[in-house]
XYZ file of C-alpha atoms in Angstrom:
660
model
C -25.983 2.025 9.406
C -26.016 6.002 8.686
C -28.502 8.076 9.742
C -30.514 10.019 6.791
C -30.133 13.869 5.705
C -33.527 13.985 7.932
C -31.875 12.816 11.115
C -28.714 14.489 10.879
C -29.603 17.961 9.287
C -26.107 19.180 9.405
C -24.317 16.795 7.304
C -25.518 19.102 4.735
C -24.699 22.405 6.384
C -21.745 23.358 4.732
C -20.318 25.504 7.139
C -16.906 27.489 6.327
C -15.553 26.389 9.392
C -13.529 23.400 7.614
C -10.826 21.303 9.332
C -8.728 22.267 6.245
C -6.000 24.277 8.481
C -2.890 22.727 9.676
C -3.248 20.941 13.268
C -6.666 19.910 12.413
C -6.210 16.729 10.594
C -7.515 14.618 13.242
C -10.858 16.381 14.312
C -14.248 14.848 14.243
C -15.761 16.823 11.072
C -19.232 15.663 11.725
C -18.879 16.621 15.286
C -17.751 20.197 14.473
C -20.518 20.522 11.842
C -23.132 19.591 14.294
C -22.233 21.784 17.163
C -21.840 24.517 14.611
C -25.567 23.973 13.632
C -26.834 23.587 16.583
C -25.091 26.724 18.087
C -26.121 28.856 14.916
C -29.362 27.734 13.894
C -32.126 30.383 13.551
C -29.397 33.200 13.853
C -28.793 35.740 11.263
C -25.444 34.493 10.423
C -27.769 30.798 9.774
C -30.314 32.849 7.636
C -27.476 34.351 5.690
C -25.711 30.727 5.252
C -29.006 29.065 3.987
C -29.059 32.273 1.426
C -26.190 31.299 0.477
C -26.652 27.750 -0.004
C -29.462 28.180 -1.942
C -27.755 30.539 -4.570
C -24.801 27.890 -4.902
C -27.622 24.980 -5.172
C -28.969 27.225 -7.961
C -25.804 27.743 -9.619
C -24.761 24.397 -9.498
C -28.286 23.248 -11.178
C -27.817 25.520 -13.795
C -24.181 24.417 -14.386
C -25.088 20.616 -14.469
C -27.886 21.607 -16.983
C -25.455 23.173 -19.191
C -22.827 20.389 -18.860
C -25.710 17.650 -19.603
C -26.745 19.684 -22.924
C -23.048 19.503 -24.256
C -22.706 17.494 -27.515
C -19.907 15.301 -28.551
C -19.409 17.939 -31.142
C -19.089 20.585 -28.450
C -16.741 18.605 -26.596
C -14.674 17.912 -29.583
C -14.489 21.648 -30.486
C -13.734 22.791 -27.031
C -11.152 20.121 -26.541
C -9.268 21.438 -29.479
C -9.344 24.848 -27.981
C -8.275 23.700 -24.659
C -5.413 21.323 -25.695
C -4.232 24.713 -27.920
C -4.224 26.883 -24.716
C -2.685 24.560 -22.516
C 0.404 24.184 -25.137
C 0.493 27.661 -24.961
C 0.784 27.781 -21.081
C 3.105 24.873 -20.863
C 5.583 26.678 -23.253
C 5.833 29.495 -20.365
C 6.544 27.369 -17.761
C 9.310 28.799 -15.938
C 11.880 26.734 -13.591
C 14.548 28.831 -13.528
C 13.463 30.753 -10.520
C 13.534 29.412 -6.560
C 10.584 30.590 -4.423
C 10.334 30.432 -0.692
C 7.071 31.255 1.240
C 7.282 31.592 5.074
C 4.356 31.129 7.502
C 4.470 31.914 10.929
C 2.758 29.098 13.076
C -0.227 30.499 14.816
C 1.334 33.375 14.657
C -1.078 35.748 17.012
C -1.478 32.873 19.698
C 2.532 31.879 19.733
C 3.043 35.457 20.538
C 0.565 35.686 23.284
C 2.338 32.217 24.642
C 5.601 34.076 24.579
C 4.366 36.891 26.392
C 2.591 34.733 28.886
C 4.322 31.341 29.253
C 1.533 29.999 31.616
C -0.532 29.565 28.275
C 2.197 27.239 27.025
C 0.217 23.379 26.341
C -3.372 24.865 26.988
C -6.197 25.497 24.506
C -6.072 29.126 23.814
C -7.572 31.466 21.107
C -6.908 35.286 20.262
C -10.076 37.195 20.301
C -13.241 37.019 22.210
C -16.552 35.238 22.380
C -17.693 37.216 19.527
C -14.759 36.050 17.190
C -11.383 34.384 17.067
C -8.768 35.557 15.357
C -6.415 32.640 15.316
C -6.185 29.357 17.887
C -3.288 27.462 18.748
C -2.549 23.955 17.964
C -3.909 22.787 21.023
C -7.196 24.156 20.599
C -7.431 23.092 16.651
C -7.325 19.554 17.820
C -10.821 20.123 19.019
C -12.128 22.016 15.794
C -11.447 25.458 17.166
C -9.909 27.515 14.329
C -9.890 31.301 12.959
C -12.735 33.424 11.928
C -14.993 31.178 14.359
C -17.529 32.987 16.668
C -16.328 32.279 20.629
C -19.052 31.098 21.840
C -19.065 27.910 19.188
C -15.429 27.468 19.752
C -16.138 27.108 23.464
C -19.030 24.604 23.414
C -16.333 22.879 20.914
C -13.656 23.165 23.867
C -15.003 23.932 26.854
C -11.433 24.592 28.633
C -10.774 27.165 25.768
C -8.789 30.419 26.839
C -9.449 33.734 25.465
C -6.605 36.216 25.119
C -7.703 39.640 23.921
C -6.183 41.015 20.631
C -2.867 42.930 20.635
C -2.007 44.333 17.309
C 0.989 46.550 18.717
C 2.751 43.607 19.796
C 1.930 41.465 16.560
C 3.384 44.342 14.311
C 6.948 44.620 16.646
C 6.880 40.704 15.795
C 6.166 40.770 12.333
C 8.622 43.829 11.713
C 11.386 41.728 13.428
C 10.889 38.798 10.907
C 10.720 40.732 7.880
C 14.074 42.211 9.007
C 15.228 38.707 8.555
C 13.636 38.296 5.108
C 14.959 41.442 4.018
C 18.775 40.025 4.472
C 17.824 37.158 1.767
C 15.416 38.999 -0.399
C 15.471 43.017 -0.185
C 12.117 42.561 -2.594
C 10.307 40.191 -0.478
C 6.368 39.875 -1.012
C 4.582 40.481 2.517
C 1.310 38.708 1.955
C 0.124 39.657 5.462
C 1.718 40.033 9.014
C 2.465 36.521 9.434
C 3.667 35.442 5.864
C 6.111 36.401 3.055
C 7.439 35.363 -0.200
C 11.030 35.757 -1.189
C 13.141 34.824 -4.210
C 16.080 32.939 -3.128
C 17.294 32.049 -6.816
C 20.183 34.638 -6.422
C 21.321 33.621 -2.599
C 21.376 30.225 -3.523
C 23.655 30.927 -6.497
C 25.785 33.285 -5.075
C 26.340 31.342 -1.877
C 26.188 28.024 -3.737
C 23.872 26.441 -1.459
C 20.919 24.221 -1.583
C 17.264 25.862 -1.141
C 16.675 23.791 1.622
C 19.714 25.090 3.260
C 18.571 28.703 3.030
C 15.025 27.591 4.176
C 16.417 26.200 7.509
C 18.752 29.275 7.909
C 15.787 31.659 7.528
C 13.558 29.742 9.981
C 16.320 29.475 12.540
C 16.998 33.194 12.061
C 13.401 33.828 13.025
C 13.555 31.684 15.868
C 16.731 33.602 16.988
C 15.377 36.882 16.474
C 11.546 36.079 17.768
C 11.539 33.233 19.863
C 8.882 32.315 17.572
C 8.749 29.146 15.007
C 7.921 29.556 11.540
C 7.308 26.824 8.276
C 8.563 27.390 4.720
C 7.785 25.751 1.336
C 10.286 25.773 -1.521
C 8.975 25.285 -5.415
C 9.734 27.018 -8.650
C 6.924 29.445 -8.308
C 4.886 31.335 -5.665
C 1.772 29.266 -5.626
C 3.718 26.079 -5.117
C 5.669 27.518 -2.798
C 2.570 28.483 -0.530
C 1.152 24.982 -0.807
C 4.520 23.360 0.379
C 4.742 25.929 3.329
C 1.662 24.017 4.745
C 2.661 20.424 4.500
C 5.152 19.817 7.453
C 3.468 22.550 9.879
C 4.324 23.460 12.473
C 7.788 24.586 12.532
C 8.777 22.106 9.488
C 9.552 22.380 5.597
C 9.245 20.864 2.325
C 11.015 21.652 -0.910
C 9.716 20.704 -4.314
C 12.496 20.589 -6.676
C 12.799 22.836 -10.175
C 11.848 19.667 -12.187
C 8.743 19.585 -14.226
C 8.330 15.774 -13.619
C 8.396 16.168 -9.616
C 5.947 19.232 -9.985
C 3.570 17.102 -12.193
C 3.867 14.297 -9.955
C 3.249 16.643 -6.864
C 0.034 18.111 -8.466
C -1.392 15.049 -9.259
C -2.740 14.203 -6.160
C -3.007 17.462 -4.633
C -6.538 18.270 -3.045
C -7.893 21.593 -5.156
C -8.653 23.343 -1.812
C -5.177 23.632 -1.238
C -4.730 26.175 -3.957
C -5.200 29.616 -3.030
C -7.567 30.912 -4.863
C -10.052 27.841 -5.103
C -12.197 28.492 -1.655
C -15.871 26.412 -0.572
C -17.694 27.676 -3.277
C -15.028 27.100 -6.079
C -14.622 23.649 -4.544
C -18.156 22.817 -4.173
C -18.825 23.605 -8.004
C -15.632 22.009 -9.584
C -16.644 18.629 -7.413
C -20.794 18.567 -7.835
C -20.842 19.546 -11.407
C -17.412 18.209 -13.079
C -16.193 15.650 -10.405
C -12.699 17.452 -10.136
C -11.187 16.605 -6.718
C -7.330 16.978 -7.635
C -5.393 19.399 -9.602
C -4.758 16.947 -11.983
C -8.120 16.517 -12.872
C -8.454 20.034 -14.255
C -6.666 18.692 -17.383
C -8.502 16.026 -17.456
C -11.825 17.796 -17.669
C -10.361 20.706 -19.679
C -13.082 20.443 -22.450
C -15.902 20.876 -19.741
C -13.871 23.710 -18.325
C -13.295 25.750 -21.488
C -17.172 24.926 -22.465
C -18.252 26.461 -19.004
C -16.072 28.778 -17.893
C -14.642 32.261 -19.200
C -11.313 32.325 -20.605
C -9.439 33.722 -17.933
C -11.127 31.543 -15.402
C -10.522 28.418 -17.575
C -6.888 29.767 -18.042
C -6.484 29.830 -14.101
C -7.874 25.955 -13.875
C -5.333 24.682 -16.365
C -2.708 26.568 -14.782
C -3.263 25.027 -11.665
C -3.454 21.323 -13.219
C -0.200 22.277 -14.895
C 1.391 23.235 -11.449
C 2.263 26.849 -12.999
C 1.956 29.957 -10.925
C 3.792 33.452 -10.391
C 7.482 33.713 -10.982
C 8.276 37.307 -11.319
C 9.399 39.261 -8.843
C 8.631 43.178 -9.148
C 11.292 45.184 -8.525
C 9.067 48.142 -6.859
C 5.819 47.152 -5.161
C 3.625 49.769 -3.821
C 0.094 49.221 -2.146
C -3.329 50.224 -4.142
C -4.941 50.731 -0.713
C -4.460 50.587 3.217
C -7.279 49.856 5.634
C -8.129 47.927 8.677
C -11.648 46.434 10.134
C -12.939 45.250 13.438
C -15.258 42.645 14.589
C -17.299 43.093 17.621
C -20.502 41.991 19.625
C -23.547 43.629 17.118
C -24.597 46.915 18.369
C -26.740 49.880 17.180
C -25.321 51.984 19.908
C -24.548 55.406 18.108
C -22.147 56.239 20.719
C -19.902 53.076 20.740
C -20.198 52.851 16.839
C -18.407 56.376 16.849
C -16.096 54.958 19.366
C -14.777 52.467 17.364
C -15.051 54.848 14.032
C -12.769 56.569 15.945
C -10.395 53.961 16.950
C -10.335 52.784 13.442
C -9.312 56.227 11.858
C -6.679 56.353 14.889
C -5.406 53.053 13.603
C -5.500 53.998 9.802
C -3.758 57.515 10.283
C -1.036 55.876 12.222
C -0.332 53.162 9.537
C -0.327 55.808 7.015
C 1.992 58.395 8.411
C 4.268 55.060 8.886
C 4.525 54.452 5.152
C 4.271 58.380 4.024
C 1.084 57.885 2.324
C -2.075 60.392 1.821
C -4.704 59.275 0.194
C -8.002 60.853 -1.469
C -10.948 58.258 -1.470
C -12.013 57.197 1.637
C -14.545 54.263 2.147
C -16.430 53.060 5.047
C -17.455 49.115 5.276
C -20.370 47.962 7.394
C -21.731 44.343 7.875
C -24.984 44.358 9.373
C -26.634 42.123 11.876
C -27.940 40.170 9.190
C -24.417 40.037 7.505
C -25.371 42.442 4.866
C -22.033 44.200 3.760
C -22.793 48.019 2.888
C -19.995 50.126 1.321
C -20.007 53.822 1.313
C -17.351 56.009 0.159
C -16.049 59.600 -0.798
C -13.611 60.760 -3.322
C -12.141 64.161 -1.653
C -10.790 67.341 -3.027
C -7.789 67.062 -0.637
C -5.389 64.209 0.133
C -5.524 63.328 3.678
C -3.724 61.158 6.107
C -4.553 62.804 9.252
C -7.059 61.043 11.898
C -8.924 63.880 12.316
C -9.530 64.264 8.615
C -10.246 60.570 8.575
C -12.789 60.674 11.033
C -14.472 63.901 9.776
C -15.284 62.195 6.406
C -16.026 58.586 7.805
C -18.565 60.683 10.144
C -20.516 61.558 7.626
C -20.528 58.146 5.757
C -21.688 56.489 9.076
C -24.237 59.155 9.258
C -25.625 58.455 6.159
C -26.281 54.828 7.539
C -27.795 55.292 10.705
C -29.862 53.775 12.500
C -28.100 50.438 11.703
C -27.079 47.272 13.826
C -23.688 46.456 13.178
C -21.126 43.729 13.596
C -18.345 45.015 11.780
C -16.459 48.101 11.035
C -13.910 48.980 8.632
C -12.198 52.084 6.620
C -9.670 51.989 3.708
C -8.165 54.754 2.008
C -7.263 54.594 -1.442
C -6.188 56.732 -4.470
C -2.552 57.770 -3.232
C -0.491 60.926 -3.794
C 2.879 58.676 -4.209
C 4.476 62.334 -6.256
C 3.920 64.328 -3.228
C 6.345 62.053 -1.352
C 8.969 61.407 -4.141
C 7.667 58.041 -4.564
C 8.607 56.309 -7.728
C 5.701 55.209 -9.985
C 4.995 51.485 -9.535
C 5.911 49.986 -13.221
C 2.912 47.792 -13.106
C 0.409 50.324 -12.395
C -0.928 51.599 -15.705
C -2.332 55.269 -15.932
C -5.318 56.517 -17.632
C -2.909 58.068 -20.549
C -2.360 54.479 -21.417
C -5.441 53.867 -22.368
C -6.281 56.892 -24.551
C -5.627 56.259 -27.987
C -6.578 58.808 -31.463
C -9.472 57.951 -33.404
C -7.751 56.742 -35.981
C -5.896 54.228 -34.269
C -5.324 50.706 -35.328
C -7.409 48.145 -33.471
C -6.046 45.100 -34.368
C -3.527 45.287 -31.393
C -6.617 45.276 -28.897
C -7.522 41.660 -28.958
C -7.967 38.988 -26.331
C -4.432 37.280 -27.203
C -2.625 40.375 -26.735
C -3.095 40.111 -22.780
C -0.270 38.487 -21.412
C -0.423 34.695 -20.646
C 0.772 35.297 -16.710
C -1.968 37.511 -16.204
C -4.559 34.320 -16.046
C -1.982 32.450 -13.778
C -3.063 33.749 -10.252
C -2.041 32.861 -6.835
C -3.374 34.080 -3.636
C -0.827 36.360 -1.990
C -2.966 38.473 0.458
C -4.205 37.153 4.144
C -7.006 39.034 5.216
C -7.355 38.627 8.823
C -10.507 38.319 10.946
C -10.449 41.335 13.639
C -7.167 42.619 12.318
C -5.426 45.053 10.102
C -4.820 44.218 6.371
C -3.896 45.782 3.060
C -7.559 45.892 0.928
C -6.919 45.510 -2.817
C -10.575 45.386 -3.322
C -12.344 48.701 -4.576
C -15.953 50.222 -4.535
C -16.430 53.779 -4.736
C -19.905 55.811 -4.538
C -18.246 58.866 -4.160
C -20.087 61.555 -2.105
C -19.682 64.689 -0.316
C -21.491 67.780 -0.015
C -18.499 69.861 0.708
C -17.170 69.414 -2.624
C -20.077 69.192 -4.676
C -18.043 70.035 -7.882
C -15.229 67.184 -7.101
C -17.521 64.356 -5.650
C -20.480 62.855 -7.108
C -23.383 61.812 -4.692
C -24.742 58.412 -5.280
C -26.145 55.538 -3.557
C -26.906 51.873 -4.256
C -28.522 49.126 -2.447
C -29.722 45.589 -2.306
C -32.290 44.725 0.488
C -34.986 41.928 0.933
C -38.485 42.650 0.567
C -40.645 39.458 0.715
C -37.811 37.083 -0.184
C -37.022 38.801 -3.176
C -33.905 41.435 -3.484
C -34.209 44.868 -5.293
C -31.835 47.597 -6.570
C -32.524 50.870 -6.051
C -30.298 54.181 -6.847
C -30.937 57.399 -5.530
C -29.089 60.979 -6.206
C -29.185 62.347 -2.549
C -27.515 61.709 0.724
C -30.393 61.970 3.064
C -30.058 59.593 5.934
C -33.552 58.549 5.472
C -33.010 57.643 2.070
C -31.907 54.307 0.956
C -28.591 53.041 2.305
C -25.472 52.471 0.088
C -23.572 49.131 -0.488
C -24.705 45.742 -1.610
C -25.095 42.081 -0.255
C -22.380 40.093 -0.705
C -22.835 36.619 -1.807
C -20.185 33.891 -1.785
C -17.702 36.808 -2.823
C -19.775 38.198 -5.547
C -23.284 40.308 -5.878
C -26.226 38.340 -6.846
C -29.867 39.307 -6.588
C -33.452 38.765 -7.808
C -36.209 41.284 -8.329
C -36.486 44.603 -10.609
C -33.345 46.389 -11.714
C -34.805 49.740 -12.820
C -38.026 48.278 -14.100
C -36.174 45.509 -15.409
C -37.002 41.685 -14.411
C -33.798 40.224 -13.107
C -33.782 36.251 -12.729
C -30.007 35.741 -12.072
C -26.794 37.617 -12.562
C -26.687 36.598 -16.491
C -29.418 38.529 -17.559
C -27.749 42.049 -16.505
C -25.682 41.516 -19.728
C -28.191 39.684 -22.043
C -30.581 42.795 -21.868
C -29.227 45.344 -23.908
C -31.840 47.558 -22.873
C -30.897 48.124 -19.436
C -31.096 51.772 -18.547
C -27.538 53.012 -19.160
C -27.781 55.863 -15.830
C -27.990 53.019 -13.720
C -25.220 51.341 -15.169
C -22.881 53.915 -14.810
C -24.106 53.876 -11.546
C -22.846 50.677 -10.203
C -20.272 48.458 -10.764
C -20.652 44.745 -9.887
C -18.732 41.429 -10.645
C -21.541 39.000 -11.953
C -21.251 34.919 -11.596
C -18.349 35.819 -9.582
C -16.164 37.068 -12.443
C -18.034 39.257 -15.104
C -18.056 43.427 -14.867
C -21.477 44.193 -15.197
C -20.467 47.511 -17.136
C -18.514 46.044 -20.362
C -18.694 42.455 -19.601
C -14.725 42.102 -18.939
C -13.926 39.022 -17.136
C -11.434 38.546 -14.268
C -11.917 36.061 -11.534
C -12.016 36.835 -7.687
C -8.262 35.979 -7.418
C -6.795 38.537 -9.535
C -7.192 41.295 -7.283
C -5.028 43.901 -8.479
C -6.305 43.669 -12.046
C -10.021 44.126 -10.584
C -8.902 47.174 -8.784
C -7.538 48.645 -11.716
C -10.555 47.860 -13.801
C -12.718 49.533 -11.265
C -10.359 52.506 -11.288
C -10.573 52.835 -15.123
C -14.586 52.803 -14.882
C -14.443 55.262 -11.954
C -12.026 57.467 -14.308
C -14.389 56.975 -17.187
C -17.230 58.359 -14.804
C -15.284 61.202 -13.642
C -14.286 62.620 -17.188
C -17.907 62.219 -18.275
C -18.948 64.264 -15.054
C -16.022 66.970 -16.022
C -17.545 67.358 -19.454
C -21.004 67.761 -18.345
C -19.824 70.453 -15.493
C -17.748 72.303 -18.227
C -19.612 71.760 -21.612
C -17.970 74.904 -23.084
C -14.506 73.240 -23.069
C -15.909 70.116 -25.117
C -15.388 70.485 -28.731
C -18.709 70.001 -30.816
C -18.092 66.806 -32.589
C -18.631 66.832 -36.423
C -20.668 64.471 -38.411
C -18.125 62.052 -39.322
C -16.622 61.814 -35.676
C -20.389 61.043 -34.489
C -20.635 58.168 -36.940
C -17.434 56.674 -36.268
C -18.452 56.853 -32.453
C -21.592 55.151 -32.998
C -19.859 52.593 -35.193
C -17.508 51.817 -32.354
C -20.641 51.898 -29.946
C -22.000 49.188 -32.101
C -19.041 47.178 -31.887
C -18.680 47.467 -28.646
C -22.162 45.831 -27.851
C -21.671 43.108 -29.831
C -18.171 42.297 -27.903
C -20.133 42.393 -24.829
C -22.598 39.652 -26.128
C -23.124 36.950 -23.236
C -22.529 34.406 -25.817
C -19.333 35.571 -26.973
C -17.741 36.393 -23.561
C -14.760 37.654 -24.883
C -12.236 40.125 -23.217
C -13.174 43.964 -24.024
C -9.839 45.874 -24.411
C -9.734 49.081 -22.400
C -8.291 51.150 -24.962
C -12.079 51.088 -26.954
C -13.768 53.135 -24.241
C -11.690 56.313 -24.858
C -11.565 58.171 -28.267
C -10.086 61.617 -29.088
C -9.485 63.216 -31.980
């Protein structure tokens, strides 16, 4: 007879250390949960997980209440809306392309085994007692996996061998694999050091061979060049190709034919967690609120998804149910930012923190110079001992890429946070100056001039329906590695720097705990003793309780419902509410739309700079006529109506810029 939850408290402890990775199929999940629970109970990590669990439970309870309150009339209406949208998405299905996803098998661990053959057949993890970057398949049989603290992994597998990370080695082997990919698709998309997406349509057509043969050939070539094995998945789009590459790991492949019936059959029994963009939290909500366990059930419950989620999020779920994903192949593809970060044992030693910062600056500079990049915005990321994530950023007058310049400005950002106890540190540079290096602008990247229209422009072309359908079909293509370098597409800016008072704005924003309630405060100075910058990350979004500029906030929805919220504070901080809604304008973008979110935050940043420039140079701003003021006031009222929480509609970006 099974014990109660009181007897086995770990069973309700929804740890992120699932057994979903390849090579962990036979692991005793209950044992892993129990060990993680016992080893972390009472720690800062445990307390942070409890806060997350409480937030998820509250969110699920709210959604269940909304679910129960839907009437038959409501469901009938939403079913018609969903059916219409599903037909539109189905019409966009593209079966003309053949995509291949290559994923190296336990890459870091495999490279270390190649360097030291005595490790072969032994349970081994790359990392330390603090954090593991990856584990080989022998270690995974015990429940050991990436992003797990080493002391927990050692408890699960007492014979576990730790090998320190060596990114120079991993980059070398990654470059070798990419030379192979280049031969089959010059425009291949690198998801991370150990994975890539290739459009093999033309290769198959030119050589008159099947995709299965090309997959075998690529895997053989990678092994010949590196001595490492990889797995491959072939499908009509990138989303499904990534799922397929995981089916026959390690050292295997799976081909999904370019046939609608085959796709729908494949997707019918596919667990939702297998889809890129659906993580632990989304999975829990879909299962506990809607009873959705497989991708096919997304369509069965389409009316409920339409009723309780934004249109963009519902569209993503419909696309998953239809097996749709991205099939385009951008000819020019530039990164939005470049970053690296390191996880280490918790420390508040300022000397050690500055040493870590210097190492990050050196690595970041090397990566930037290797790619010929210079940037203006530098962001410092810190994760404290209590797992609070803080971000500080500065936008400079000049473009930089030297380690000296990066360290100089990063040290100022760090100084503003001291004293602080830190477990993770990262640096990111964005706002690149591609023109200086003769680079062709990314055709997918819009500039601010794209959004400026004359005051009399026709607004009819700015409706939500004009947004291309493919913007809602998302698949995760980037893999953020623990204790490793990665391309970071997220963006959160808090510009400040005393040396450039005309070009940089000092601001800070913080969330902190006070008697169990979280509060938000903004500050206009950079005194190290003042409130620190950053925000508490909860489940990939930011939520809070307490007071916000004198307004009571019970949950994230209230931010958009209260029109009287202080506008100056709104201009100072941009948050993604409920994981998908912009707190400044109400635009809805799910967390998997990484590049779209980046562009959106860039827009608000540019809008803010435009206002600051106007205030610095008031003489250059023409005096508005009464007609112009009246027109802007009308547009402002119209904008407020569009931001209504009830409507939840996308606000066209051009409505924010009007000029004569």
